[in-house]
Amino acid sequence: YVLMAPDFADGGKAYAATSGAESAFSYTTDGGITWNQLSLIDTRISDIIDLALSPNYSQDSTRFMLTYRTGGKHSLWHSLDGGTRWERVYSGALAGVDQIDLVKLSPQYGNGSQVVFIAGSSNGKPAIWKSTDNGHSFRRRIAPFLVKTWAVVNNNTLFIGCFDDINNQGLVYHTTNSGLTYSTGAVAGTQSLYSLALSPDYEQDETILV
């Protein structure tokens, strides 16, 4: 079912009720370009996989939460009030999404910027998705390996840590265009990588720990 607001032509607000697995009561404020699931969401939360807080959390109370439903799909949730109310903004039920493993916000988030990154796999290949509108829509880019850990420098630059099973090498890749292209992987030992950390003064000293 679809219900359009009386001033839909001007305001772009409408509601939709769907049925079946991962269905929900959803709404749009941009004429149907993007939809968020607001309530009656047909899913369950088995595990909280990852959590990302706004760099300005004390002011905007914004957080993103990634969850998993056993035997089901991953869900990305968004809260603007510190977790009292949540909307589901992305889901593994969408076409081209196999799984979602990580969520990260740009350090520039909140200052006129709403960049959100998620990582996982798409159609059997490692992938990174980027949103510039606070998670309402995402654009997918294929990654060189499945992302095990990562660090976001700014809206376009990030490091990803991966593991090459064939050569038994931990690898760190660097991209400055949101995953369109990557540097050659830098070898970081022979073990899986679990954490990447940037210096607080990374822009000046270019120091990263793995």
PDB file of C-alpha atoms in Angstrom:
ATOM      1  CA  TYR A   1       0.000   0.000   0.000  1.00  0.00           C
ATOM      2  CA  VAL A   2       1.107   3.557  -0.740  1.00  0.00           C
ATOM      3  CA  LEU A   3      -0.237   6.778   0.782  1.00  0.00           C
ATOM      4  CA  MET A   4       0.853  10.155  -0.578  1.00  0.00           C
ATOM      5  CA  ALA A   5       0.648  13.376   1.452  1.00  0.00           C
ATOM      6  CA  PRO A   6      -1.848  15.964   0.133  1.00  0.00           C
ATOM      7  CA  ASP A   7       1.061  18.282  -0.737  1.00  0.00           C
ATOM      8  CA  PHE A   8       3.204  15.473  -2.205  1.00  0.00           C
ATOM      9  CA  ALA A   9       4.025  17.519  -5.323  1.00  0.00           C
ATOM     10  CA  ASP A  10       5.684  20.154  -3.137  1.00  0.00           C
ATOM     11  CA  GLY A  11       6.820  18.268  -0.027  1.00  0.00           C
ATOM     12  CA  GLY A  12       7.612  14.846  -1.527  1.00  0.00           C
ATOM     13  CA  LYS A  13       6.333  12.933   1.501  1.00  0.00           C
ATOM     14  CA  ALA A  14       4.698   9.513   1.130  1.00  0.00           C
ATOM     15  CA  TYR A  15       4.284   6.273   3.092  1.00  0.00           C
ATOM     16  CA  ALA A  16       4.389   2.635   2.007  1.00  0.00           C
ATOM     17  CA  ALA A  17       3.418  -0.615   3.736  1.00  0.00           C
ATOM     18  CA  THR A  18       5.005  -3.812   2.449  1.00  0.00           C
ATOM     19  CA  SER A  19       4.657  -7.494   3.341  1.00  0.00           C
ATOM     20  CA  GLY A  20       6.923 -10.521   3.489  1.00  0.00           C
ATOM     21  CA  ALA A  21      10.421 -11.094   4.833  1.00  0.00           C
ATOM     22  CA  GLU A  22      12.187  -7.897   5.987  1.00  0.00           C
ATOM     23  CA  SER A  23       9.049  -5.847   5.224  1.00  0.00           C
ATOM     24  CA  ALA A  24       8.109  -2.661   7.100  1.00  0.00           C
ATOM     25  CA  PHE A  25       6.171   0.589   7.236  1.00  0.00           C
ATOM     26  CA  SER A  26       8.371   3.042   5.326  1.00  0.00           C
ATOM     27  CA  TYR A  27       8.404   6.725   4.456  1.00  0.00           C
ATOM     28  CA  THR A  28      10.035   9.070   1.970  1.00  0.00           C
ATOM     29  CA  THR A  29      10.534  12.824   2.065  1.00  0.00           C
ATOM     30  CA  ASP A  30      12.127  13.209  -1.382  1.00  0.00           C
ATOM     31  CA  GLY A  31       9.370  12.014  -3.684  1.00  0.00           C
ATOM     32  CA  GLY A  32      10.274   8.335  -3.481  1.00  0.00           C
ATOM     33  CA  ILE A  33      13.953   8.516  -4.388  1.00  0.00           C
ATOM     34  CA  THR A  34      14.950   7.119  -0.981  1.00  0.00           C
ATOM     35  CA  TRP A  35      12.940   5.263   1.692  1.00  0.00           C
ATOM     36  CA  ASN A  36      13.577   4.556   5.377  1.00  0.00           C
ATOM     37  CA  GLN A  37      11.857   1.790   7.318  1.00  0.00           C
ATOM     38  CA  LEU A  38      10.156   3.491  10.232  1.00  0.00           C
ATOM     39  CA  SER A  39       8.204   0.826  12.149  1.00  0.00           C
ATOM     40  CA  LEU A  40       6.603  -2.654  12.024  1.00  0.00           C
ATOM     41  CA  ILE A  41       9.943  -3.922  10.698  1.00  0.00           C
ATOM     42  CA  ASP A  42       9.790  -7.656  10.013  1.00  0.00           C
ATOM     43  CA  THR A  43      13.219  -8.625  11.306  1.00  0.00           C
ATOM     44  CA  ARG A  44      14.949  -9.731  14.493  1.00  0.00           C
ATOM     45  CA  ILE A  45      18.249  -8.677  16.031  1.00  0.00           C
ATOM     46  CA  SER A  46      20.429 -11.631  16.995  1.00  0.00           C
ATOM     47  CA  ASP A  47      23.711  -9.739  17.282  1.00  0.00           C
ATOM     48  CA  ILE A  48      25.011  -6.176  17.209  1.00  0.00           C
ATOM     49  CA  ILE A  49      27.892  -6.357  14.720  1.00  0.00           C
ATOM     50  CA  ASP A  50      29.234  -2.801  14.744  1.00  0.00           C
ATOM     51  CA  LEU A  51      28.458   0.683  16.054  1.00  0.00           C
ATOM     52  CA  ALA A  52      29.503   4.128  14.789  1.00  0.00           C
ATOM     53  CA  LEU A  53      29.001   7.388  16.675  1.00  0.00           C
ATOM     54  CA  SER A  54      29.038  10.858  15.195  1.00  0.00           C
ATOM     55  CA  PRO A  55      32.269  12.792  15.957  1.00  0.00           C
ATOM     56  CA  ASN A  56      29.903  15.436  17.376  1.00  0.00           C
ATOM     57  CA  TYR A  57      27.820  12.927  19.315  1.00  0.00           C
ATOM     58  CA  SER A  58      27.548  15.119  22.417  1.00  0.00           C
ATOM     59  CA  GLN A  59      25.771  17.710  20.271  1.00  0.00           C
ATOM     60  CA  ASP A  60      23.826  15.741  17.633  1.00  0.00           C
ATOM     61  CA  SER A  61      23.233  12.368  19.453  1.00  0.00           C
ATOM     62  CA  THR A  62      23.641  10.557  16.116  1.00  0.00           C
ATOM     63  CA  ARG A  63      24.669   6.913  15.923  1.00  0.00           C
ATOM     64  CA  PHE A  64      24.570   4.078  13.404  1.00  0.00           C
ATOM     65  CA  MET A  65      24.211   0.425  14.411  1.00  0.00           C
ATOM     66  CA  LEU A  66      24.818  -2.682  12.314  1.00  0.00           C
ATOM     67  CA  THR A  67      22.937  -5.821  13.344  1.00  0.00           C
ATOM     68  CA  TYR A  68      22.530  -9.396  12.162  1.00  0.00           C
ATOM     69  CA  ARG A  69      19.545 -11.725  12.218  1.00  0.00           C
ATOM     70  CA  THR A  70      20.503 -15.399  12.603  1.00  0.00           C
ATOM     71  CA  GLY A  71      19.589 -17.148   9.378  1.00  0.00           C
ATOM     72  CA  GLY A  72      18.510 -13.804   7.945  1.00  0.00           C
ATOM     73  CA  LYS A  73      19.902 -10.459   6.892  1.00  0.00           C
ATOM     74  CA  HIS A  74      22.126  -7.661   8.125  1.00  0.00           C
ATOM     75  CA  SER A  75      20.498  -4.317   8.965  1.00  0.00           C
ATOM     76  CA  LEU A  76      21.902  -0.804   9.238  1.00  0.00           C
ATOM     77  CA  TRP A  77      20.029   1.408  11.707  1.00  0.00           C
ATOM     78  CA  HIS A  78      20.188   5.162  12.280  1.00  0.00           C
ATOM     79  CA  SER A  79      19.249   7.091  15.423  1.00  0.00           C
ATOM     80  CA  LEU A  80      19.194  10.872  15.899  1.00  0.00           C
ATOM     81  CA  ASP A  81      18.337  10.861  19.611  1.00  0.00           C
ATOM     82  CA  GLY A  82      20.984   8.702  21.234  1.00  0.00           C
ATOM     83  CA  GLY A  83      19.222   5.407  20.565  1.00  0.00           C
ATOM     84  CA  THR A  84      15.679   6.059  21.810  1.00  0.00           C
ATOM     85  CA  ARG A  85      14.237   5.754  18.292  1.00  0.00           C
ATOM     86  CA  TRP A  86      15.731   3.939  15.308  1.00  0.00           C
ATOM     87  CA  GLU A  87      15.093   3.783  11.561  1.00  0.00           C
ATOM     88  CA  ARG A  88      16.451   1.063   9.293  1.00  0.00           C
ATOM     89  CA  VAL A  89      18.227   2.799   6.425  1.00  0.00           C
ATOM     90  CA  TYR A  90      19.897  -0.144   4.662  1.00  0.00           C
ATOM     91  CA  SER A  91      19.558  -3.914   4.614  1.00  0.00           C
ATOM     92  CA  GLY A  92      21.111  -7.093   3.285  1.00  0.00           C
ATOM     93  CA  ALA A  93      17.694  -7.851   1.810  1.00  0.00           C
ATOM     94  CA  LEU A  94      18.389  -5.349  -0.980  1.00  0.00           C
ATOM     95  CA  ALA A  95      19.573  -6.571  -4.370  1.00  0.00           C
ATOM     96  CA  GLY A  96      23.344  -6.834  -4.674  1.00  0.00           C
ATOM     97  CA  VAL A  97      23.994  -6.997  -0.919  1.00  0.00           C
ATOM     98  CA  ASP A  98      25.268 -10.354   0.390  1.00  0.00           C
ATOM     99  CA  GLN A  99      26.374  -9.187   3.826  1.00  0.00           C
ATOM    100  CA  ILE A 100      27.429  -6.051   5.711  1.00  0.00           C
ATOM    101  CA  ASP A 101      30.272  -6.415   8.208  1.00  0.00           C
ATOM    102  CA  LEU A 102      31.415  -2.896   9.175  1.00  0.00           C
ATOM    103  CA  VAL A 103      30.133   0.675   9.434  1.00  0.00           C
ATOM    104  CA  LYS A 104      32.239   3.816   9.807  1.00  0.00           C
ATOM    105  CA  LEU A 105      31.582   7.564   9.684  1.00  0.00           C
ATOM    106  CA  SER A 106      33.944  10.111   8.202  1.00  0.00           C
ATOM    107  CA  PRO A 107      35.745  12.235  10.844  1.00  0.00           C
ATOM    108  CA  GLN A 108      34.254  15.201   8.969  1.00  0.00           C
ATOM    109  CA  TYR A 109      30.718  13.959   9.643  1.00  0.00           C
ATOM    110  CA  GLY A 110      28.399  16.636  11.032  1.00  0.00           C
ATOM    111  CA  ASN A 111      30.098  19.729   9.643  1.00  0.00           C
ATOM    112  CA  GLY A 112      27.931  20.029   6.560  1.00  0.00           C
ATOM    113  CA  SER A 113      28.951  16.447   5.728  1.00  0.00           C
ATOM    114  CA  GLN A 114      26.950  13.223   6.107  1.00  0.00           C
ATOM    115  CA  VAL A 115      29.340  10.610   4.727  1.00  0.00           C
ATOM    116  CA  VAL A 116      28.822   7.018   5.894  1.00  0.00           C
ATOM    117  CA  PHE A 117      30.854   3.976   4.780  1.00  0.00           C
ATOM    118  CA  ILE A 118      29.856   0.314   5.086  1.00  0.00           C
ATOM    119  CA  ALA A 119      31.867  -2.758   4.061  1.00  0.00           C
ATOM    120  CA  GLY A 120      30.890  -6.318   3.230  1.00  0.00           C
ATOM    121  CA  SER A 121      30.302  -8.352   0.087  1.00  0.00           C
ATOM    122  CA  SER A 122      28.177  -7.975  -3.024  1.00  0.00           C
ATOM    123  CA  ASN A 123      27.384 -10.734  -5.532  1.00  0.00           C
ATOM    124  CA  GLY A 124      30.183 -12.839  -4.060  1.00  0.00           C
ATOM    125  CA  LYS A 125      32.807 -10.070  -4.204  1.00  0.00           C
ATOM    126  CA  PRO A 126      34.249  -7.838  -1.451  1.00  0.00           C
ATOM    127  CA  ALA A 127      32.707  -4.367  -1.553  1.00  0.00           C
ATOM    128  CA  ILE A 128      32.536  -0.959   0.082  1.00  0.00           C
ATOM    129  CA  TRP A 129      29.464   1.277  -0.057  1.00  0.00           C
ATOM    130  CA  LYS A 130      29.513   5.042   0.441  1.00  0.00           C
ATOM    131  CA  SER A 131      26.622   7.319   1.351  1.00  0.00           C
ATOM    132  CA  THR A 132      26.786  11.103   1.155  1.00  0.00           C
ATOM    133  CA  ASP A 133      23.239  11.650   2.438  1.00  0.00           C
ATOM    134  CA  ASN A 134      23.381  10.164   5.946  1.00  0.00           C
ATOM    135  CA  GLY A 135      22.727   6.593   4.871  1.00  0.00           C
ATOM    136  CA  HIS A 136      19.598   7.191   2.803  1.00  0.00           C
ATOM    137  CA  SER A 137      21.319   5.924  -0.346  1.00  0.00           C
ATOM    138  CA  PHE A 138      24.615   4.153  -1.013  1.00  0.00           C
ATOM    139  CA  ARG A 139      26.940   3.708  -3.972  1.00  0.00           C
ATOM    140  CA  ARG A 140      28.886   0.443  -4.204  1.00  0.00           C
ATOM    141  CA  ARG A 141      32.545  -0.036  -5.120  1.00  0.00           C
ATOM    142  CA  ILE A 142      34.339  -3.391  -5.399  1.00  0.00           C
ATOM    143  CA  ALA A 143      37.249  -3.868  -2.948  1.00  0.00           C
ATOM    144  CA  PRO A 144      40.495  -5.826  -3.631  1.00  0.00           C
ATOM    145  CA  PHE A 145      39.917  -8.179  -0.662  1.00  0.00           C
ATOM    146  CA  LEU A 146      37.314  -8.681   2.041  1.00  0.00           C
ATOM    147  CA  VAL A 147      37.757  -5.816   4.504  1.00  0.00           C
ATOM    148  CA  LYS A 148      38.863  -7.112   7.910  1.00  0.00           C
ATOM    149  CA  THR A 149      39.495  -3.699   9.478  1.00  0.00           C
ATOM    150  CA  TRP A 150      39.722  -0.102   8.275  1.00  0.00           C
ATOM    151  CA  ALA A 151      40.398   3.522   9.124  1.00  0.00           C
ATOM    152  CA  VAL A 152      38.685   6.521   7.543  1.00  0.00           C
ATOM    153  CA  VAL A 153      40.789   9.674   7.088  1.00  0.00           C
ATOM    154  CA  ASN A 154      38.173  11.962   5.539  1.00  0.00           C
ATOM    155  CA  ASN A 155      35.198  11.913   3.161  1.00  0.00           C
ATOM    156  CA  ASN A 156      37.218  10.296   0.361  1.00  0.00           C
ATOM    157  CA  THR A 157      40.337   8.747   1.885  1.00  0.00           C
ATOM    158  CA  LEU A 158      40.528   5.478   3.794  1.00  0.00           C
ATOM    159  CA  PHE A 159      42.803   2.539   4.593  1.00  0.00           C
ATOM    160  CA  ILE A 160      41.544  -1.040   4.513  1.00  0.00           C
ATOM    161  CA  GLY A 161      43.215  -4.044   6.123  1.00  0.00           C
ATOM    162  CA  CYS A 162      42.841  -7.416   4.394  1.00  0.00           C
ATOM    163  CA  PHE A 163      44.397 -10.870   4.358  1.00  0.00           C
ATOM    164  CA  ASP A 164      45.761 -12.643   1.278  1.00  0.00           C
ATOM    165  CA  ASP A 165      45.093 -16.354   1.884  1.00  0.00           C
ATOM    166  CA  ILE A 166      47.172 -17.423  -1.119  1.00  0.00           C
ATOM    167  CA  ASN A 167      50.381 -15.690  -0.034  1.00  0.00           C
ATOM    168  CA  ASN A 168      49.614 -15.635   3.717  1.00  0.00           C
ATOM    169  CA  GLN A 169      50.088 -11.893   3.993  1.00  0.00           C
ATOM    170  CA  GLY A 170      48.336  -9.131   5.845  1.00  0.00           C
ATOM    171  CA  LEU A 171      47.820  -6.257   3.415  1.00  0.00           C
ATOM    172  CA  VAL A 172      46.913  -2.593   3.833  1.00  0.00           C
ATOM    173  CA  TYR A 173      45.397  -0.721   0.899  1.00  0.00           C
ATOM    174  CA  HIS A 174      44.946   3.039   0.552  1.00  0.00           C
ATOM    175  CA  THR A 175      42.353   4.883  -1.516  1.00  0.00           C
ATOM    176  CA  THR A 176      41.841   8.625  -1.944  1.00  0.00           C
ATOM    177  CA  ASN A 177      38.705   8.416  -4.097  1.00  0.00           C
ATOM    178  CA  SER A 178      36.316   6.379  -1.921  1.00  0.00           C
ATOM    179  CA  GLY A 179      37.358   3.025  -3.349  1.00  0.00           C
ATOM    180  CA  LEU A 180      37.346   3.808  -7.071  1.00  0.00           C
ATOM    181  CA  THR A 181      41.053   2.927  -7.203  1.00  0.00           C
ATOM    182  CA  TYR A 182      43.541   1.613  -4.635  1.00  0.00           C
ATOM    183  CA  SER A 183      47.262   1.748  -4.019  1.00  0.00           C
ATOM    184  CA  THR A 184      49.295  -1.449  -4.233  1.00  0.00           C
ATOM    185  CA  GLY A 185      48.750  -3.447  -1.047  1.00  0.00           C
ATOM    186  CA  ALA A 186      51.474  -2.880   1.560  1.00  0.00           C
ATOM    187  CA  VAL A 187      52.528  -6.077   3.353  1.00  0.00           C
ATOM    188  CA  ALA A 188      51.933  -5.949   7.111  1.00  0.00           C
ATOM    189  CA  GLY A 189      53.146  -9.269   8.475  1.00  0.00           C
ATOM    190  CA  THR A 190      51.897 -12.814   7.917  1.00  0.00           C
ATOM    191  CA  GLN A 191      48.871 -12.730  10.222  1.00  0.00           C
ATOM    192  CA  SER A 192      45.307 -11.487   9.882  1.00  0.00           C
ATOM    193  CA  LEU A 193      44.883  -7.786  10.625  1.00  0.00           C
ATOM    194  CA  TYR A 194      42.487  -6.827  13.406  1.00  0.00           C
ATOM    195  CA  SER A 195      42.882  -3.086  13.889  1.00  0.00           C
ATOM    196  CA  LEU A 196      44.067   0.058  12.122  1.00  0.00           C
ATOM    197  CA  ALA A 197      44.648   3.319  13.996  1.00  0.00           C
ATOM    198  CA  LEU A 198      45.567   6.738  12.643  1.00  0.00           C
ATOM    199  CA  SER A 199      47.594   9.317  14.530  1.00  0.00           C
ATOM    200  CA  PRO A 200      45.428  12.212  15.819  1.00  0.00           C
ATOM    201  CA  ASP A 201      47.757  14.391  13.678  1.00  0.00           C
ATOM    202  CA  TYR A 202      47.666  12.059  10.678  1.00  0.00           C
ATOM    203  CA  GLU A 203      47.283  14.904   8.176  1.00  0.00           C
ATOM    204  CA  GLN A 204      50.693  16.213   9.356  1.00  0.00           C
ATOM    205  CA  ASP A 205      52.683  13.136  10.431  1.00  0.00           C
ATOM    206  CA  GLU A 206      51.060  10.448   8.203  1.00  0.00           C
ATOM    207  CA  THR A 207      51.444   7.856  10.964  1.00  0.00           C
ATOM    208  CA  ILE A 208      49.315   4.689  10.985  1.00  0.00           C
ATOM    209  CA  LEU A 209      49.468   1.674  13.319  1.00  0.00           C
ATOM    210  CA  VAL A 210      48.395  -1.831  12.298  1.00  0.00           C
TER     211      VAL A 210
END
